[in-house]
Tab-separated table of C-alpha atoms and ligand atoms in Angstrom:
chain	number	residue	atom	x	y	z
A	25	MET	CA	105.519	110.605	114.258
A	26	SER	CA	103.568	113.027	116.793
A	27	ASN	CA	100.424	110.983	117.972
A	28	TYR	CA	97.991	113.309	116.392
A	29	VAL	CA	99.518	113.261	113.052
A	30	GLN	CA	99.783	109.352	112.984
A	31	LYS	CA	96.265	108.871	114.098
A	32	VAL	CA	95.098	111.076	111.271
A	33	LEU	CA	97.175	109.020	108.760
A	34	GLU	CA	96.113	105.785	109.995
A	35	ASP	CA	92.503	106.992	109.835
A	36	VAL	CA	93.218	108.151	106.344
A	37	ILE	CA	94.365	104.647	105.522
A	38	ARG	CA	91.527	102.747	107.110
A	39	ARG	CA	88.893	105.039	105.869
A	40	ASN	CA	90.049	104.806	102.259
A	41	PRO	CA	90.414	101.355	101.395
A	42	GLY	CA	91.986	100.221	98.251
A	43	GLU	CA	93.540	103.448	97.184
A	44	PRO	CA	97.366	103.289	97.241
A	45	GLU	CA	98.273	106.411	95.523
A	46	PHE	CA	96.133	108.450	97.824
A	47	HIS	CA	97.839	106.704	100.819
A	48	GLN	CA	101.111	107.601	99.325
A	49	THR	CA	100.661	111.338	99.090
A	50	ALA	CA	98.942	111.427	102.443
A	51	THR	CA	101.697	109.564	104.076
A	52	GLU	CA	104.459	112.001	102.290
A	53	ILE	CA	102.821	115.032	102.994
A	54	LEU	CA	101.665	114.373	106.524
A	55	HIS	CA	105.397	113.569	107.606
A	56	SER	CA	106.412	116.718	106.484
A	57	LEU	CA	103.582	118.619	108.231
A	58	GLU	CA	104.373	117.134	111.651
A	59	PRO	CA	106.787	120.176	112.929
A	60	VAL	CA	103.812	122.469	111.745
A	61	PHE	CA	101.513	120.867	114.221
A	62	GLU	CA	104.160	121.149	117.044
A	63	ILE	CA	104.052	124.617	116.667
A	64	HIS	CA	100.578	125.177	116.139
A	65	PRO	CA	98.462	123.296	118.704
A	66	GLU	CA	95.228	125.202	117.782
A	67	TYR	CA	95.310	123.426	114.510
A	68	GLU	CA	94.718	119.981	116.109
A	69	GLU	CA	91.942	121.679	118.405
A	70	ALA	CA	90.508	122.943	115.292
A	71	GLY	CA	90.563	119.252	113.619
A	72	LEU	CA	92.358	121.063	111.057
A	73	LEU	CA	94.234	117.643	109.715
A	74	GLU	CA	90.827	115.816	109.812
A	75	ARG	CA	89.476	118.146	107.667
A	76	PHE	CA	92.386	118.667	105.197
A	77	VAL	CA	92.714	115.036	104.358
A	78	GLU	CA	89.108	114.741	103.519
A	79	PRO	CA	88.065	115.957	100.130
A	80	GLU	CA	85.268	118.892	100.218
A	81	ARG	CA	83.346	116.831	97.436
A	82	ILE	CA	83.625	114.063	95.029
A	83	ILE	CA	81.632	113.540	91.948
A	84	MET	CA	81.291	110.321	89.990
A	85	PHE	CA	79.304	109.971	87.026
A	86	ARG	CA	78.498	107.746	84.010
A	87	VAL	CA	80.027	108.867	80.448
A	88	PRO	CA	78.287	107.055	77.683
A	89	TRP	CA	79.009	107.623	74.181
A	90	VAL	CA	78.619	105.988	70.673
A	91	ASP	CA	81.835	105.001	68.967
A	92	ASP	CA	82.314	104.909	65.072
A	93	SER	CA	81.068	101.304	64.572
A	94	GLY	CA	77.782	102.399	66.360
A	95	LYS	CA	78.460	100.402	69.515
A	96	VAL	CA	77.790	101.921	73.135
A	97	GLN	CA	80.676	102.644	75.335
A	98	VAL	CA	80.495	103.477	78.752
A	99	ASN	CA	83.449	105.080	80.696
A	100	LYS	CA	83.725	106.579	84.272
A	101	GLY	CA	83.841	110.414	85.054
A	102	TYR	CA	85.242	111.980	87.929
A	103	ARG	CA	85.739	115.409	89.484
A	104	VAL	CA	87.281	115.652	92.980
A	105	GLN	CA	86.727	119.069	94.368
A	106	TYR	CA	89.287	118.589	97.038
A	107	ASN	CA	89.837	122.309	98.927
A	108	SER	CA	88.376	125.729	98.139
A	109	ALA	CA	89.759	127.474	101.036
A	110	ILE	CA	91.873	129.877	99.094
A	111	GLY	CA	90.093	129.991	95.707
A	112	PRO	CA	87.670	128.096	93.390
A	113	TYR	CA	88.571	124.512	92.638
A	114	LYS	CA	91.260	124.376	90.008
A	115	GLY	CA	93.199	121.439	88.217
A	116	GLY	CA	93.201	119.347	85.229
A	117	LEU	CA	91.271	116.869	83.524
A	118	ARG	CA	93.234	113.445	83.027
A	119	PHE	CA	91.919	110.979	80.017
A	120	ALA	CA	93.842	107.706	80.537
A	121	PRO	CA	92.900	103.875	81.051
A	122	SER	CA	94.610	103.945	84.301
A	123	VAL	CA	92.418	106.746	85.700
A	124	ASN	CA	90.419	105.619	89.019
A	125	LEU	CA	89.374	107.215	92.206
A	126	SER	CA	92.680	106.710	94.028
A	127	ILE	CA	94.674	108.475	91.357
A	128	MET	CA	91.936	111.459	91.147
A	129	LYS	CA	92.358	111.936	94.911
A	130	PHE	CA	96.030	111.801	95.016
A	131	LEU	CA	96.272	114.213	92.298
A	132	ALA	CA	93.661	116.777	93.718
A	133	PHE	CA	95.494	116.335	97.188
A	134	GLU	CA	98.867	117.387	95.484
A	135	GLN	CA	96.969	120.023	93.406
A	136	THR	CA	95.810	121.784	96.633
A	137	LEU	CA	99.192	122.591	98.052
A	138	LYS	CA	100.631	123.233	94.491
A	139	ASN	CA	98.323	125.626	93.915
A	140	SER	CA	98.814	127.592	97.104
A	141	LEU	CA	102.460	127.711	96.216
A	142	THR	CA	101.629	129.728	93.166
A	143	SER	CA	100.359	132.465	95.533
A	144	LEU	CA	97.280	132.798	93.179
A	145	PRO	CA	93.782	132.424	94.598
A	146	MET	CA	93.205	128.649	93.340
A	147	GLY	CA	91.915	125.960	95.357
A	148	GLY	CA	92.598	122.304	94.564
A	149	GLY	CA	90.746	119.923	92.459
A	150	LYS	CA	91.269	117.346	89.648
A	151	GLY	CA	89.063	115.264	87.321
A	152	GLY	CA	89.119	112.931	84.267
A	153	SER	CA	88.049	109.659	83.041
A	154	ASP	CA	89.233	106.198	82.337
A	155	PHE	CA	88.639	107.038	78.556
A	156	ASP	CA	91.875	105.946	76.414
A	157	PRO	CA	92.338	108.558	73.658
A	158	THR	CA	95.089	106.266	71.911
A	159	GLY	CA	93.696	105.163	68.625
A	160	LYS	CA	90.314	107.358	68.949
A	161	SER	CA	89.105	109.002	65.875
A	162	GLU	CA	88.511	112.882	65.991
A	163	ALA	CA	84.781	112.116	65.871
A	164	GLU	CA	85.209	109.748	68.726
A	165	VAL	CA	86.984	112.169	71.076
A	166	MET	CA	84.467	115.006	70.123
A	167	ARG	CA	81.589	112.930	71.127
A	168	PHE	CA	83.126	111.629	74.316
A	169	CYS	CA	83.900	115.241	75.137
A	170	GLN	CA	80.633	116.189	74.630
A	171	SER	CA	79.098	113.473	77.108
A	172	PHE	CA	81.823	114.167	79.679
A	173	MET	CA	80.585	117.944	79.724
A	174	THR	CA	76.951	117.286	79.640
A	175	GLU	CA	77.381	115.863	82.979
A	176	LEU	CA	80.367	118.077	84.399
A	177	TYR	CA	78.865	121.394	83.340
A	178	ARG	CA	76.449	121.666	86.313
A	179	HIS	CA	79.427	121.126	88.760
A	180	ILE	CA	81.777	123.836	87.287
A	181	GLY	CA	81.888	127.281	86.526
A	182	PRO	CA	84.612	130.555	86.609
A	183	SER	CA	83.878	131.056	90.405
A	184	LEU	CA	83.338	127.514	91.252
A	185	ASP	CA	85.768	125.130	89.805
A	186	VAL	CA	88.016	125.515	86.532
A	187	PRO	CA	89.113	122.444	85.006
A	188	ALA	CA	91.989	122.463	82.557
A	189	GLY	CA	94.167	119.631	80.497
A	190	ASP	CA	96.487	116.848	81.927
A	191	ILE	CA	97.727	113.629	80.362
A	192	GLY	CA	94.928	113.049	77.400
A	193	VAL	CA	93.568	116.433	77.600
A	194	ALA	CA	95.132	119.124	75.366
A	195	ALA	CA	93.848	122.282	73.467
A	196	ARG	CA	91.659	119.861	71.208
A	197	GLU	CA	89.744	118.364	74.208
A	198	ILE	CA	89.399	121.736	75.911
A	199	GLY	CA	87.851	123.058	72.704
A	200	TYR	CA	85.192	120.196	72.717
A	201	LEU	CA	84.577	120.487	76.327
A	202	PHE	CA	84.067	124.469	76.401
A	203	GLY	CA	81.731	124.015	73.059
A	204	GLN	CA	79.577	121.778	74.709
A	205	TYR	CA	79.670	123.720	77.995
A	206	LYS	CA	78.958	127.077	76.147
A	207	ARG	CA	75.835	125.260	74.169
A	208	ILE	CA	74.226	123.897	77.619
A	209	LYS	CA	74.695	126.986	79.675
A	210	ASN	CA	73.939	129.475	76.998
A	211	VAL	CA	76.534	131.989	78.302
A	212	TYR	CA	79.923	132.893	77.350
A	213	GLU	CA	82.071	132.088	80.361
A	214	ASN	CA	85.608	131.341	78.788
A	215	GLY	CA	87.019	131.555	82.406
A	216	VAL	CA	85.389	128.249	83.023
A	217	LEU	CA	88.128	126.000	81.436
A	218	THR	CA	91.960	127.140	80.927
A	219	GLY	CA	94.417	125.620	78.209
A	220	LYS	CA	92.143	127.003	75.592
A	221	GLY	CA	93.110	127.969	71.918
A	222	LEU	CA	94.175	131.508	71.458
A	223	SER	CA	91.145	132.321	69.381
A	224	TYR	CA	88.686	132.263	72.396
A	225	GLY	CA	90.383	133.204	75.468
A	226	GLY	CA	93.575	130.997	75.620
A	227	SER	CA	96.918	132.363	77.038
A	228	LEU	CA	99.992	132.609	75.186
A	229	ILE	CA	102.770	130.379	76.822
A	230	ARG	CA	100.063	128.117	78.525
A	231	PRO	CA	101.311	125.064	76.414
A	232	GLU	CA	105.049	125.609	77.207
A	233	ALA	CA	104.423	126.611	80.625
A	234	THR	CA	104.692	123.513	82.828
A	235	GLY	CA	107.951	122.661	81.090
A	236	TYR	CA	109.424	126.116	81.167
A	237	GLY	CA	108.418	126.564	84.866
A	238	ALA	CA	109.966	123.465	85.841
A	239	THR	CA	113.329	124.473	84.057
A	240	TYR	CA	113.129	128.162	85.807
A	241	PHE	CA	112.634	126.321	89.210
A	242	PHE	CA	115.744	124.213	88.547
A	243	VAL	CA	117.545	127.421	87.455
A	244	GLU	CA	116.545	128.911	90.860
A	245	VAL	CA	117.940	125.853	92.552
A	246	LEU	CA	121.117	125.938	90.503
A	247	LYS	CA	121.562	129.836	91.695
A	248	HIS	CA	121.204	128.806	95.315
A	249	LEU	CA	124.029	126.507	94.822
A	250	LYS	CA	125.950	128.854	92.856
A	251	LEU	CA	126.046	126.458	89.711
A	252	ASN	CA	125.045	127.122	86.166
A	253	ILE	CA	123.005	125.023	83.844
A	254	LYS	CA	125.170	125.622	80.677
A	255	GLY	CA	126.435	122.259	79.547
A	256	MET	CA	124.539	120.111	82.076
A	257	LYS	CA	123.042	116.933	80.776
A	258	PHE	CA	119.220	116.244	81.339
A	259	SER	CA	117.390	112.739	81.097
A	260	LEU	CA	113.822	113.337	80.363
A	261	SER	CA	110.908	110.745	80.360
A	262	GLY	CA	107.942	111.378	78.465
A	263	PHE	CA	107.506	113.442	74.995
A	264	GLY	CA	104.149	115.169	75.598
A	265	ASN	CA	103.428	118.742	76.157
A	266	VAL	CA	105.318	119.066	79.535
A	267	ALA	CA	108.632	117.230	78.203
A	268	TRP	CA	108.304	119.487	74.962
A	269	GLY	CA	108.415	122.784	76.940
A	270	ALA	CA	111.123	121.640	79.232
A	271	ALA	CA	113.177	120.426	76.229
A	272	GLN	CA	112.927	124.047	74.606
A	273	LYS	CA	113.905	125.876	77.735
A	274	ILE	CA	116.608	123.664	78.794
A	275	THR	CA	118.371	123.875	75.278
A	276	GLN	CA	117.776	127.529	75.203
A	277	LEU	CA	119.618	128.135	78.232
A	278	GLY	CA	122.584	125.956	77.244
A	279	GLY	CA	121.601	122.611	78.490
A	280	LYS	CA	121.293	119.156	76.609
A	281	VAL	CA	118.382	116.870	76.796
A	282	ILE	CA	119.700	113.524	76.150
A	283	THR	CA	116.713	111.108	76.710
A	284	LEU	CA	113.069	110.993	75.943
A	285	SER	CA	110.679	107.952	76.504
A	286	GLY	CA	107.253	106.377	76.136
A	287	PRO	CA	105.578	103.197	77.354
A	288	ASP	CA	107.487	101.191	74.756
A	289	GLY	CA	111.099	102.299	75.731
A	290	TYR	CA	113.407	105.267	75.637
A	291	VAL	CA	115.363	107.199	73.218
A	292	TYR	CA	119.317	108.277	73.830
A	293	ILE	CA	120.252	111.422	72.035
A	294	LYS	CA	123.920	111.507	72.442
A	295	ASP	CA	124.481	115.174	71.434
A	296	GLY	CA	121.269	116.453	73.011
A	297	LEU	CA	118.006	117.319	70.984
A	298	THR	CA	118.186	119.606	68.140
A	299	GLN	CA	115.639	122.285	67.347
A	300	GLU	CA	114.363	119.797	64.414
A	301	MET	CA	113.982	117.103	66.990
A	302	ILE	CA	112.112	119.295	69.625
A	303	ASP	CA	109.624	120.929	66.670
A	304	PHE	CA	108.992	116.926	65.989
A	305	MET	CA	107.779	116.131	69.436
A	306	PRO	CA	104.429	117.834	69.091
A	307	VAL	CA	103.832	116.224	65.818
A	308	MET	CA	104.653	112.727	67.234
A	309	ASN	CA	102.699	113.494	70.184
A	310	GLY	CA	99.515	114.533	68.121
A	311	TRP	CA	99.456	111.059	66.243
A	312	ARG	CA	98.384	109.607	69.607
A	313	HIS	CA	100.216	106.002	68.931
A	314	ASN	CA	102.047	106.856	72.297
A	315	LYS	CA	105.223	105.157	70.718
A	316	VAL	CA	108.663	106.810	71.460
A	317	SER	CA	110.393	104.475	68.767
A	318	GLU	CA	108.841	106.560	66.241
A	319	PHE	CA	111.180	109.205	67.201
A	320	LYS	CA	113.974	106.679	65.956
A	321	ASP	CA	112.108	106.092	62.827
A	322	LYS	CA	112.396	109.814	62.115
A	323	PHE	CA	115.867	110.391	63.264
A	324	ALA	CA	118.293	107.502	62.712
A	325	GLN	CA	121.218	108.830	64.426
A	326	VAL	CA	119.319	108.272	67.865
A	327	ASP	CA	119.413	105.150	69.969
A	328	PHE	CA	116.035	103.430	70.890
A	329	ILE	CA	116.064	100.801	73.854
A	330	ALA	CA	112.949	98.920	73.901
A	331	GLY	CA	111.377	98.143	76.999
A	332	LYS	CA	113.709	100.145	79.360
A	333	LYS	CA	113.269	103.366	81.361
A	334	PRO	CA	116.261	106.047	81.181
A	335	TRP	CA	116.793	106.183	84.881
A	336	GLY	CA	120.364	105.493	85.571
A	337	ASN	CA	120.973	103.967	82.171
A	338	VAL	CA	122.815	107.099	80.713
A	339	ASP	CA	125.431	109.548	82.167
A	340	CYS	CA	123.688	112.878	82.919
A	341	ASP	CA	123.498	115.354	85.770
A	342	VAL	CA	119.913	115.687	86.330
A	343	CYS	CA	116.885	113.065	85.948
A	344	MET	CA	113.625	114.903	85.006
A	345	PRO	CA	110.727	112.683	84.893
A	346	CYS	CA	107.987	114.034	82.362
A	347	ALA	CA	105.566	111.236	82.395
A	348	THR	CA	103.185	109.939	85.062
A	349	GLN	CA	103.078	108.818	88.784
A	350	ASN	CA	105.492	106.177	90.342
A	351	GLU	CA	107.840	106.164	87.297
A	352	ILE	CA	110.817	106.069	89.451
A	353	ARG	CA	110.860	103.105	91.869
A	354	ILE	CA	113.256	101.716	94.263
A	355	GLU	CA	115.241	99.823	91.610
A	356	ASP	CA	115.522	103.110	89.519
A	357	ALA	CA	116.522	105.045	92.520
A	358	LYS	CA	119.551	102.728	93.278
A	359	ALA	CA	120.542	103.035	89.479
A	360	ILE	CA	120.420	106.734	89.681
A	361	VAL	CA	122.541	106.826	92.882
A	362	ALA	CA	125.053	104.072	91.500
A	363	LYS	CA	125.625	106.362	88.521
A	364	GLY	CA	126.482	109.119	90.635
A	365	ILE	CA	123.560	111.555	89.377
A	366	LYS	CA	122.943	114.563	91.933
A	367	TYR	CA	119.589	116.004	91.228
A	368	LEU	CA	116.030	114.836	90.572
A	369	ASN	CA	113.790	117.420	89.078
A	370	GLU	CA	110.466	115.944	89.227
A	371	VAL	CA	108.073	117.327	86.838
A	372	ALA	CA	105.221	114.735	86.658
A	373	ASN	CA	103.052	114.557	89.571
A	374	MET	CA	104.364	112.289	92.086
A	375	PRO	CA	106.865	110.514	89.850
A	376	THR	CA	108.653	108.972	92.582
A	377	THR	CA	107.488	106.292	95.109
A	378	ASN	CA	107.928	106.951	98.705
A	379	GLU	CA	110.648	104.181	99.019
A	380	ALA	CA	112.472	105.704	96.180
A	381	LEU	CA	112.261	109.125	97.492
A	382	GLU	CA	113.524	108.200	101.070
A	383	TYR	CA	116.514	106.142	99.249
A	384	LEU	CA	117.588	109.357	96.714
A	385	GLN	CA	117.277	111.671	99.947
A	386	ASN	CA	119.351	109.221	102.280
A	387	ASN	CA	121.950	109.040	99.314
A	388	LYS	CA	122.450	112.874	98.755
A	389	VAL	CA	120.332	113.228	95.750
A	390	LEU	CA	118.906	116.570	95.722
A	391	VAL	CA	115.118	116.197	94.924
A	392	CYS	CA	112.906	119.039	93.636
A	393	PRO	CA	109.684	117.867	94.308
A	394	SER	CA	106.893	117.923	91.314
A	395	LYS	CA	104.339	120.308	93.529
A	396	ALA	CA	106.834	123.192	93.216
A	397	VAL	CA	108.612	122.209	90.031
A	398	ASN	CA	105.481	121.596	87.900
A	399	ALA	CA	103.492	124.545	89.495
A	400	GLY	CA	104.122	126.748	86.398
A	401	GLY	CA	101.577	124.756	84.481
A	402	VAL	CA	98.578	125.717	86.864
A	403	ALA	CA	100.128	129.198	87.613
A	404	THR	CA	99.704	130.149	84.028
A	405	SER	CA	96.336	128.695	83.840
A	406	GLY	CA	95.679	131.201	86.748
A	407	LEU	CA	97.047	134.019	84.438
A	408	GLU	CA	94.669	132.579	81.675
A	409	MET	CA	91.673	133.058	84.246
A	410	SER	CA	92.992	136.711	85.293
A	411	GLN	CA	93.198	137.562	81.427
A	412	ASN	CA	89.569	136.036	80.919
A	413	SER	CA	88.258	138.117	83.799
A	414	MET	CA	89.833	141.188	82.481
A	415	ARG	CA	88.645	140.548	78.773
A	416	LEU	CA	92.001	141.124	77.521
A	417	SER	CA	95.081	139.267	76.713
A	418	TRP	CA	99.007	139.783	77.509
A	419	SER	CA	101.965	139.235	75.120
A	420	ALA	CA	103.938	136.218	75.501
A	421	GLU	CA	106.707	138.293	76.917
A	422	GLU	CA	104.293	139.446	79.887
A	423	VAL	CA	103.034	135.896	80.546
A	424	ASP	CA	106.595	134.582	80.421
A	425	GLU	CA	107.660	137.431	82.669
A	426	LYS	CA	105.028	136.640	85.251
A	427	LEU	CA	105.576	132.771	85.108
A	428	GLN	CA	109.651	133.386	85.890
A	429	GLY	CA	108.504	135.797	89.031
A	430	ILE	CA	106.112	133.084	90.204
A	431	MET	CA	108.629	130.340	90.096
A	432	ARG	CA	111.292	132.476	91.900
A	433	ASN	CA	108.954	133.098	94.559
A	434	ILE	CA	108.126	129.674	94.898
A	435	HIS	CA	111.743	128.728	95.377
A	436	GLU	CA	111.728	131.686	97.886
A	437	GLN	CA	108.760	130.405	100.088
A	438	ILE	CA	110.041	127.044	100.206
A	439	LEU	CA	113.612	128.268	101.129
A	440	GLN	CA	112.072	130.195	103.938
A	441	ALA	CA	110.126	127.361	105.217
A	442	THR	CA	113.097	125.300	105.312
A	443	VAL	CA	115.088	128.026	107.393
A	444	GLU	CA	112.080	128.473	109.687
A	445	TYR	CA	111.845	124.868	110.553
A	446	LYS	CA	115.506	124.335	110.319
A	447	LEU	CA	115.178	121.585	107.302
A	448	GLY	CA	118.538	122.259	105.737
A	449	TYR	CA	117.831	122.540	102.025
A	450	ASN	CA	114.920	119.752	101.998
A	451	LEU	CA	112.876	121.097	99.326
A	452	VAL	CA	110.523	118.430	99.520
A	453	ALA	CA	109.577	119.128	103.195
A	454	GLY	CA	109.792	122.745	102.561
A	455	ALA	CA	107.359	122.814	99.716
A	456	ASN	CA	104.966	120.849	101.686
A	457	ILE	CA	104.995	123.276	104.623
A	458	ALA	CA	105.194	126.540	102.442
A	459	GLY	CA	101.849	125.090	100.386
A	460	PHE	CA	99.929	123.831	103.776
A	461	ASP	CA	100.820	127.279	105.524
A	462	LYS	CA	98.208	129.402	103.397
A	463	VAL	CA	95.696	126.642	103.054
A	464	ALA	CA	95.720	126.252	106.963
A	465	LYS	CA	95.422	129.864	107.710
A	466	ALA	CA	92.425	130.419	105.510
A	467	MET	CA	90.925	127.341	106.731
A	468	MET	CA	91.158	128.618	110.421
A	469	ALA	CA	89.885	131.930	109.390
A	470	GLN	CA	86.903	130.358	108.031
A	471	GLY	CA	85.647	128.308	110.688
A	472	CYS	CA	84.488	124.764	110.802
A	473	VAL	CA	83.427	124.085	107.193
B	740	2IT	O1	98.921	118.952	87.235
B	740	2IT	C1	98.539	119.919	86.944
B	740	2IT	O2	99.004	121.099	87.445
B	740	2IT	C2	97.760	120.167	85.594
B	740	2IT	N1	97.486	119.328	84.992
B	740	2IT	C3	97.510	121.849	85.073
B	740	2IT	C4	96.395	121.994	85.797
B	740	2IT	C5	95.622	123.447	85.445
B	740	2IT	O3	94.814	123.982	85.948
B	740	2IT	O4	96.277	124.003	84.690
């Protein structure tokens, strides 16, 4: 590693103690960016990397609310406004008990490069809370969302920062958040949030977009390799909104989805998901029990394997993690290689540890990185913002066509970076470089800010 990049990375680790996920992302991204700084010594002179690794602003706040038994509960609230060089901060809100500052910062860092890859004018941000929606009543979720927005509203806006959903935040939560924002601000600015319901400015295809986009990206990869998706077997994790969109599109295009998973284990569907099973996924997800065993209760013909992850345990062509960070660890990577699986299409944000990533790449597994693969979600949020600004809505076909064009373009940009920097077909490094390029140029143009 060059002295400059090495030094900045060491400083990141020293100055952000106790933040392993943020260190992990910084290490992975900075390694890839090294050749960029060799070609552009002016970036080092401008202190570009030192600025790039420091979030522009972090907001942390108390979220007090009263549960159904009348007891006061207090959660932590976060918004990391990471980088606004190319547009207003944009990125989801995650409500999950595991949420902490390190996770918020890694997600916001990833989001900055991801949003750049979409070619839409969106900076990077992320937020959320350690609130656990599992088992909460509708009224508790509403009161929590109202309290969260009572603080957050002063930090966001359609031209400032536009949150959306992530794990634990979907149309229901976005509705409550928007209602409270509108009430406090006394203005109808629906471009302040994306992932809204259709009746108040949401976009068609947004719920499906992350999974559709992930499949479209993989189809581009297959085209490049002169292969076809028909008959390919996909092992997915998760069973939420992202896995649901992917399952639909993969199945429509002639592939087979043979696993889903939850914190309690995974289900194996030998002949692939049927339409009835796909339609059941959002129903089961809506219960918020977070148990994939309920899939087995409904469909007796599937197998449920308790306490295990699907990675390397089933014969498939593609592993497609759709759940959360670091779900593929070194032992999973070894199992994937031992099974002879050739592709990892990352859909969850940073689903692979750095050690596992290196092992997979050294053993000829083609890794499609999450910041490219899952960018269709935020890209369609960008399209929702455009529709809100124009005060009109596009048909599902129009949005889907634009989404496909964006995913093709992301693959094309990455390919160009891999050619320019002679990286072979290394999509991980190519995505980091291509995403960084636009942000770096904008930061250089805007001076020392
Ligand atoms: O990780 C992500 O890109 C998201 N959760 C979606 C963000 C967005 O603003 O739609």
